[in-house]
XYZ file of N, CA and C in Angstrom:
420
model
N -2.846 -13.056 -5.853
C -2.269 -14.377 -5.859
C -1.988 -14.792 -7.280
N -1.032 -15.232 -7.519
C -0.022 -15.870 -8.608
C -1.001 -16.793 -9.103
N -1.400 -17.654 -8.216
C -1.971 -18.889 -8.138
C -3.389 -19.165 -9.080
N -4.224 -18.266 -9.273
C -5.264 -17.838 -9.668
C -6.977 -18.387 -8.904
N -6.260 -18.220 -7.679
C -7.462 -19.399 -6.610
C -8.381 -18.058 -6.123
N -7.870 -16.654 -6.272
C -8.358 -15.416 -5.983
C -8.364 -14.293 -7.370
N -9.377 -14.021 -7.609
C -8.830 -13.359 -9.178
C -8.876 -11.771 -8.261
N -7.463 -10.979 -9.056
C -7.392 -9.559 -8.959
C -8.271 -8.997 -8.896
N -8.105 -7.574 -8.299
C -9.265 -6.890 -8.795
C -9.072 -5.276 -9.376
N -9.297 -4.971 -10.377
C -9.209 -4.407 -10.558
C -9.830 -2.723 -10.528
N -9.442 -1.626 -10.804
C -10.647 -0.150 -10.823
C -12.117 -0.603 -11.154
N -11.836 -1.420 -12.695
C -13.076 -1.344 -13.166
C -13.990 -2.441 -12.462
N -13.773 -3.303 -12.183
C -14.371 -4.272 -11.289
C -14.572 -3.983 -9.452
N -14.122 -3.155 -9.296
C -13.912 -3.029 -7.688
C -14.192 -1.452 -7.402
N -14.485 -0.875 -8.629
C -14.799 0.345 -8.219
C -15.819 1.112 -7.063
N -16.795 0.259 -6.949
C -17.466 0.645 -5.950
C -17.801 -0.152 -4.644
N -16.571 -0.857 -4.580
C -16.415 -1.898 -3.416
C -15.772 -1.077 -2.292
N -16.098 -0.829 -1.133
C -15.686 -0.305 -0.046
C -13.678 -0.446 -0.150
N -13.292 0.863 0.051
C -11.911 0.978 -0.479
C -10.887 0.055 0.941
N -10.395 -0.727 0.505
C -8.880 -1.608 1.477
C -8.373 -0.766 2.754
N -8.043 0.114 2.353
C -7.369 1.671 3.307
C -7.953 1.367 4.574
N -9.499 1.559 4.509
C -10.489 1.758 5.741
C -10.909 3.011 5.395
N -10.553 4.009 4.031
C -11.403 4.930 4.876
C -13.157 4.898 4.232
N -13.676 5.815 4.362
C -15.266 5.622 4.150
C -15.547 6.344 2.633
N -14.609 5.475 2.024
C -15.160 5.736 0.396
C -15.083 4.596 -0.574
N -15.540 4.663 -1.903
C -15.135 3.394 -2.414
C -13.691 3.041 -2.627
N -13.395 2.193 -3.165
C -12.526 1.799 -4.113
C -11.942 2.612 -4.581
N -12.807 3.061 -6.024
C -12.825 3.890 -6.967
C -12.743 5.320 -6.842
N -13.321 5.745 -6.015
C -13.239 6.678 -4.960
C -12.308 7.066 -4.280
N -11.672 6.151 -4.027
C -10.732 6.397 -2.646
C -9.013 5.832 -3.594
N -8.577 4.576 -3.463
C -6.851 4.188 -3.618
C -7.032 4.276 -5.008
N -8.314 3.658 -5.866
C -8.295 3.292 -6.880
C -8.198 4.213 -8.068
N -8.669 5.574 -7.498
C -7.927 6.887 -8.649
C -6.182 6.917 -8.577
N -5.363 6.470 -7.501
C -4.391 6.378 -7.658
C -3.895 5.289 -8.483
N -4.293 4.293 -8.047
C -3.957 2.622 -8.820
C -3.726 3.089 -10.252
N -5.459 3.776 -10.807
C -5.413 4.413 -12.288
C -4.550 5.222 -13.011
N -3.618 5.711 -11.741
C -2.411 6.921 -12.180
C -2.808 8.500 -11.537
N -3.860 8.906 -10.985
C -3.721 10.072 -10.313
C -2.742 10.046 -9.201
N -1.500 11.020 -8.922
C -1.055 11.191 -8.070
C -0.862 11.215 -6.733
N -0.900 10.600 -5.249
C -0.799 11.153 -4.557
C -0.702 11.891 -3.622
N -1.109 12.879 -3.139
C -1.192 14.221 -2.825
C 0.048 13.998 -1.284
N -0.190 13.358 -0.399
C 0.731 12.886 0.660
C 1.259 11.871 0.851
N 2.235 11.288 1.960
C 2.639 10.364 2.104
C 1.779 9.336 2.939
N 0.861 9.899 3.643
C 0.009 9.334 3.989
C -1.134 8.582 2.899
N -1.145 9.112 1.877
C -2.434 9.227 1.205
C -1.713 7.754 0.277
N 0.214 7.999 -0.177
C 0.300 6.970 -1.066
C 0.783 5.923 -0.041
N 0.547 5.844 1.316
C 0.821 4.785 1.931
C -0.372 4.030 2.055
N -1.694 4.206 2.292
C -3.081 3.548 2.592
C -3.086 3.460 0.508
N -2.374 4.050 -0.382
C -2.783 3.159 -1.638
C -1.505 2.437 -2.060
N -0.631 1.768 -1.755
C -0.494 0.858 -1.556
C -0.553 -0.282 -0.551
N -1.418 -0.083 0.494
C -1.751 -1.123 1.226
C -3.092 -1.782 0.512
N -3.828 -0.674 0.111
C -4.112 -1.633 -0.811
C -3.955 -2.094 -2.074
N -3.179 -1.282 -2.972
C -2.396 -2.093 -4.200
C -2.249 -3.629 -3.731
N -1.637 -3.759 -2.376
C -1.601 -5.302 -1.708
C -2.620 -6.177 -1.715
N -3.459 -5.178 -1.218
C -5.042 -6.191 -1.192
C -5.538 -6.494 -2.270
N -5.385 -5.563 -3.538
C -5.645 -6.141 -4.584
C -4.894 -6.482 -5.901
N -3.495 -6.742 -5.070
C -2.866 -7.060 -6.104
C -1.741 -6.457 -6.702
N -1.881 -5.476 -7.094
C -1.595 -4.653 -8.304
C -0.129 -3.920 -7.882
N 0.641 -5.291 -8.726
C 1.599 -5.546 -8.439
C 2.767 -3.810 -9.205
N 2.167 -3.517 -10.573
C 2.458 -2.295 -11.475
C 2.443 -1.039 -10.326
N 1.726 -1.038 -9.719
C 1.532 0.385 -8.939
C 2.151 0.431 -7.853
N 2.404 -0.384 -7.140
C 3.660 -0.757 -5.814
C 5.147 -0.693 -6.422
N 5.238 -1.083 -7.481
C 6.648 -1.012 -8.297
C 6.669 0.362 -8.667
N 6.013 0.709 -9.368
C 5.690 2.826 -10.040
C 5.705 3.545 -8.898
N 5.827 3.219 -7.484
C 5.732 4.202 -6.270
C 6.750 3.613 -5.285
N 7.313 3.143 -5.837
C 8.694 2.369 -5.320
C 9.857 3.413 -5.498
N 10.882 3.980 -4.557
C 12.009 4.452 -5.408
C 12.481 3.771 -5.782
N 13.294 4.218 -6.846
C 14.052 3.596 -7.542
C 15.198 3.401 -7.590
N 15.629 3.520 -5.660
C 17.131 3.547 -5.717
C 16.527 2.076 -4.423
N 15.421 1.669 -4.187
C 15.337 0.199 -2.793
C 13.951 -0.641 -3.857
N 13.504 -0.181 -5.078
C 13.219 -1.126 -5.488
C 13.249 -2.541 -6.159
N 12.499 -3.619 -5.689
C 12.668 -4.887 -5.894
C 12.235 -4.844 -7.755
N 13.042 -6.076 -8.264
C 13.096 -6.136 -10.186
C 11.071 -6.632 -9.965
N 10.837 -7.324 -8.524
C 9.152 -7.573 -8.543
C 8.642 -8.129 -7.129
N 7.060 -7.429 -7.262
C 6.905 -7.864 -5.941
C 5.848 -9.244 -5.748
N 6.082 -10.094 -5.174
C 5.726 -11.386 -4.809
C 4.268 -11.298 -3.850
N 3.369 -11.962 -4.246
C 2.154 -11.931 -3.243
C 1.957 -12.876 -2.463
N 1.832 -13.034 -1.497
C 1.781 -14.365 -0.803
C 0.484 -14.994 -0.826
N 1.106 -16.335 -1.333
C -0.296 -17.343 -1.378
C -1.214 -17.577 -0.189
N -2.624 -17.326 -0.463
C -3.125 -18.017 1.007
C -2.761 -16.758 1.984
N -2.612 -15.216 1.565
C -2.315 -14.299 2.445
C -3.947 -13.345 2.039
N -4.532 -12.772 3.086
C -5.968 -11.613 3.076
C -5.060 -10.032 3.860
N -5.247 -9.424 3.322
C -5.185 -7.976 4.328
C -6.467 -7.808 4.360
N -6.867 -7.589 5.544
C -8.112 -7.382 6.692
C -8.076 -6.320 6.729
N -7.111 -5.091 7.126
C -7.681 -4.275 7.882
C -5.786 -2.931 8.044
N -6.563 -1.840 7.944
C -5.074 -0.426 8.333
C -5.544 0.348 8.982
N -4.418 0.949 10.091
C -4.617 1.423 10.856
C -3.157 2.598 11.223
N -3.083 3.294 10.252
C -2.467 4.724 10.863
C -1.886 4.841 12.222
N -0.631 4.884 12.754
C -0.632 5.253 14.174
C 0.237 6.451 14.319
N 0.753 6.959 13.300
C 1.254 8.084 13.474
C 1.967 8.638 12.137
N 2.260 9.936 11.492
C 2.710 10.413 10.632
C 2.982 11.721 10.820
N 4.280 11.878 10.247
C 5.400 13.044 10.523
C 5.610 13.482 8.846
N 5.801 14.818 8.519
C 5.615 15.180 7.120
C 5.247 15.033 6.140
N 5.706 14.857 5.146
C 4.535 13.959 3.962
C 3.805 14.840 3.518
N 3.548 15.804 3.957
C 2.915 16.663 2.944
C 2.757 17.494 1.859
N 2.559 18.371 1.201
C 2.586 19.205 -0.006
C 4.072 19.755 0.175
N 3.819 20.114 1.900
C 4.835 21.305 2.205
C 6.629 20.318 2.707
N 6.411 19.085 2.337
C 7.614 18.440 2.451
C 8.454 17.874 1.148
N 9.190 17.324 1.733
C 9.940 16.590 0.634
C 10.144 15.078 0.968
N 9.876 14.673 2.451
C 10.161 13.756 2.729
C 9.014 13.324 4.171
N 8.650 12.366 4.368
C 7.516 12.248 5.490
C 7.935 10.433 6.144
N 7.434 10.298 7.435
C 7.059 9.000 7.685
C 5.840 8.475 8.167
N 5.194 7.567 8.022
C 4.040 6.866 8.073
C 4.554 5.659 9.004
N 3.497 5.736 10.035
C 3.435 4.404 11.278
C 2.745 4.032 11.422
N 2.596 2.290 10.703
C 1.058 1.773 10.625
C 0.596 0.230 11.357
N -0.164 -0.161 11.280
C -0.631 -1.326 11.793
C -1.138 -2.128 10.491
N -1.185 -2.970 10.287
C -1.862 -3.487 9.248
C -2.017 -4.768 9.443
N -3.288 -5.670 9.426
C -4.037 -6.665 9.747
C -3.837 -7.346 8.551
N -3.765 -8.859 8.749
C -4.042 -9.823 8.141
C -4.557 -11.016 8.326
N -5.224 -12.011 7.552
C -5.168 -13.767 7.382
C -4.573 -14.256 6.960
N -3.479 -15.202 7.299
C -2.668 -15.906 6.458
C -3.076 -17.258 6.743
N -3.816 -18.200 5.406
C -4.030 -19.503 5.608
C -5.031 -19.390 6.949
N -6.072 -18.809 7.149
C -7.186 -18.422 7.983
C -6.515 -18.174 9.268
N -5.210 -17.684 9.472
C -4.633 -17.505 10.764
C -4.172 -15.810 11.144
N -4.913 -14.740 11.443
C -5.095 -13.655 11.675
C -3.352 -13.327 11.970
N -2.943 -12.310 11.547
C -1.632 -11.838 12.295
C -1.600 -9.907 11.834
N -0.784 -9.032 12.166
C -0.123 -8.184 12.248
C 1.161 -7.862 12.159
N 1.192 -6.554 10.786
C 2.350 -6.303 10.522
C 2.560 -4.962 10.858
N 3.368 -4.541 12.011
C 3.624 -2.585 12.539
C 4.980 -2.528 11.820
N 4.620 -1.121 10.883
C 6.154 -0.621 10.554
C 5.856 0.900 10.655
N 7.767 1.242 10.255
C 7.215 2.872 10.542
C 7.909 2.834 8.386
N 7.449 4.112 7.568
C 7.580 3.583 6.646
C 8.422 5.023 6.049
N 9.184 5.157 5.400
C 9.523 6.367 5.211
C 9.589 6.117 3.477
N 8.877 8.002 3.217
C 8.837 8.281 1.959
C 9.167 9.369 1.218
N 9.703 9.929 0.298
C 10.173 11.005 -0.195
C 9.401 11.475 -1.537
N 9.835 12.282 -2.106
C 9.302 13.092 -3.234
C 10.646 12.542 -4.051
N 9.806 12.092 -5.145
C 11.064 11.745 -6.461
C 10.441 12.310 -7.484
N 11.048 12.857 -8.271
C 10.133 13.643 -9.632
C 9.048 13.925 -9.406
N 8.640 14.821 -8.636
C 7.312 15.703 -8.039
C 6.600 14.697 -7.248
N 6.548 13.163 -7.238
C 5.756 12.438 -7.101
C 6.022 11.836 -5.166
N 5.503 11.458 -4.310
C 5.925 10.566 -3.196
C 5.613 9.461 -3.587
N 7.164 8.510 -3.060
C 7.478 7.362 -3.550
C 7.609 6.703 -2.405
N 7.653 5.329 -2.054
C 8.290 4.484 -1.108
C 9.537 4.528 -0.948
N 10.578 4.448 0.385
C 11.849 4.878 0.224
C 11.911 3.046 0.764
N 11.562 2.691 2.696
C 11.636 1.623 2.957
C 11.108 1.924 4.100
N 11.073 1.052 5.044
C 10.546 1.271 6.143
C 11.103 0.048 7.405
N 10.682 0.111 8.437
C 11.721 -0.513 9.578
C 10.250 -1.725 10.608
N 10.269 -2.467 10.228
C 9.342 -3.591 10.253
C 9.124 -3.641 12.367
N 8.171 -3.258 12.575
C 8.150 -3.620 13.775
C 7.772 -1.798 14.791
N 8.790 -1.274 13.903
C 8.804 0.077 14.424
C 7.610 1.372 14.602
């Protein structure tokens, strides 16, 4: 939040805080070696780290895994918005052995203490060795 009513959080502060994603590691452990700049490895792997780049913010690392042919000049956080909770429902390539993959997720929220859900299917590619965000189809 812009606002400063929630302060960021960062690797070094959140490192051993149970990681956003859901899965059963920390932080630091888990999205937050990416946040720091380790790579990657699937499309799966850079989709649960930027869901939580969201949760915590980190606005630099959603832009750096953005392509760069559908990225926004910045991304906006919504005031009075929590991500709760991700949930994987399906994924097609994305791996070492691709160039291109999609990710189908669920992802939980509070907005202004009012619980909702966002399903997309999300598609991502390999740009300079790296998997990037291409866009994804809201609902799908």
């Amino acid at each position: 939040m812009k606002d400063g009513s929630r302060p960021r959080r960062t690797a070094s502060r959140a490192g051993a805080e149970p990681c956003p994603c859901g899965l059963p590691a920390s932080y630091g452990e888990c999205c937050g070696r990416f946040h720091a700049g380790q790579a990657a490895p699937t499309a799966e792997a850079l989709m649960r780290s930027r869901y939580a780049a969201f949760a915590v913010e980190d606005e630099a690392y959603l832009l750096r895994t953005w392509h760069p042919g559908t990225r926004p000049p910045r991304v906006e956080f919504e005031r009075g918005m929590r991500w709760t909770g991700l949930e994987i429902e399906e994924v097609s390539g994305g791996t070492s052995f691709h160039t291109a993959g999609t990710v189908a997720f669920r992802a939980r929220y509070a907005y202004r203490g009012q619980p909702g859900e966002l399903r997309e299917k999300s598609r991502f590619e390999r740009h300079e060795g790296a998997w990037v965000y291409v866009d994804g189809v809201v609902g799908g």
